[in-house]
Amino acid sequence: MRKTIVAGNWKMNGTSESIRALLDGITAGVPVVDGLVTLVCPPAVYLSQVKEQLGNAPVVVGAQNVSAQPKGAFTGEWSLEMLQDLGCEYVILGHSERRSLFKETDADVADKVDATLTAGLTPILCVGETLAQREAGETLAVVATQIDAVVQRIGIERFASVVIAYEPVWAIGTGLTATPEQAQEVHAAIRAQLTGSGMKVADKLSILYGGSMNAGNAAELLAQQDIDGGLIGGASLKADEFLTICAAAAESRK
Ligand code: PGA
């Protein structure tokens, strides 16, 4: 059975104090269930603090981005070696905010996925269509192109170590959520695409949904056959709401 992953993407939010309180709230109620991974992705400057506070708590830590370069004169960047050093296990890559605001291309994202796998961390590769693309009937083609850029770079064999997050851009931070049927359709198409590209274990790949997932809609989304967790922004900043989503994820594994 594939892993279920509930990942909190805290984006550029919090202070050392608010993050301490949020993490206290999460660790107080996080469910421990076989095959369920609870992940928090704080701003990079708080990674050490979070890792230290967690101790042996059953929550893993990820970054929201990383450089594909190993080291050197790249002001404002951080490397995979640094993330390893801090005990990070996952890296969110190709988030739509990175693609649109920071002009990351499919090729940049593929470089980062490649470097992340080489370093032994797990990339969470984000893909998704804009509203205009959905309305033009291009959703599956857009997502397929974003995924194929990575497959071409790393090879289909290594894709077994990737986690995908399908995040329709129009649903991120907007309060609009894809319906369970809309999300399921894309998730199933992604799995079929990877099988078609020669992946033998596409049924083992975790494909998360992201885009205004919250305490109210998580259970319905997570009940879909091909939805294996969530990448959660706004709702991950409130411990009780995040824990409700974690509980729904635990329930979805029964
Ligand atoms: P949201 O963000 O849950 O606030 O829509 C999700 C994301 O950007 O990963």
Coordinates of N, CA and C in Angstrom, one line a residue, residues 2 19 31 35 40 45 59-60 83 86 100 145 178 180 184 189 192 218 226 230 232 234 245:
R2 N 0.4 2.3 -0.7 CA 1.3 3.5 -0.8 C 1.1 4.3 0.5
I19 N 5.8 29.8 15.6 CA 6.1 28.5 15.1 C 6.2 27.5 16.3
P31 N -1.6 11.9 14.8 CA -1.9 10.5 14.9 C -0.7 9.6 14.5
G35 N 2.2 3.8 7.8 CA 2.1 4.3 6.5 C 1.6 5.7 6.3
V40 N 6.0 18.8 8.1 CA 5.9 20.2 8.2 C 7.1 20.8 7.4
V45 N 14.6 29.5 7.4 CA 15.3 30.1 8.5 C 14.9 29.5 9.8
V59 N 6.8 13.5 13.5 CA 6.6 14.5 12.5 C 7.9 14.7 11.8
V60 N 7.9 14.7 10.5 CA 9.2 14.9 9.7 C 9.2 16.3 9.1
L83 N 20.4 21.1 3.9 CA 19.1 20.5 4.3 C 19.4 19.1 5.0
L86 N 20.6 19.5 8.4 CA 19.6 19.9 9.4 C 18.6 18.8 9.6
S100 N 5.5 30.8 -10.9 CA 5.0 32.0 -11.4 C 5.7 33.3 -10.9
T145 N 2.8 17.5 -19.3 CA 4.1 18.2 -19.8 C 5.0 18.5 -18.6
A178 N -10.7 21.9 -5.9 CA -11.2 21.0 -6.9 C -12.2 20.1 -6.3
P180 N -13.8 16.5 -5.4 CA -13.1 15.1 -5.3 C -13.0 14.5 -6.7
Q184 N -9.6 13.5 -8.5 CA -9.4 12.1 -8.8 C -9.1 11.8 -10.3
A189 N -5.0 10.1 -14.0 CA -4.3 10.3 -15.3 C -2.8 10.4 -15.1
A192 N -1.6 6.9 -14.8 CA -1.7 6.2 -16.1 C -0.5 6.7 -17.0
A218 N -11.3 17.8 3.6 CA -10.2 16.8 3.5 C -10.7 15.3 3.4
D226 N -7.2 7.6 -5.8 CA -5.8 8.0 -6.1 C -5.3 9.2 -5.4
G230 N -2.2 15.2 1.3 CA -2.5 16.6 1.0 C -1.2 17.4 1.2
I232 N -0.8 21.2 2.2 CA -1.8 22.1 2.8 C -1.1 23.4 3.2
G234 N -2.7 27.3 3.9 CA -3.4 28.1 4.9 C -3.9 27.2 6.1
I245 N -7.2 17.3 9.6 CA -6.8 16.8 8.3 C -6.0 15.5 8.5

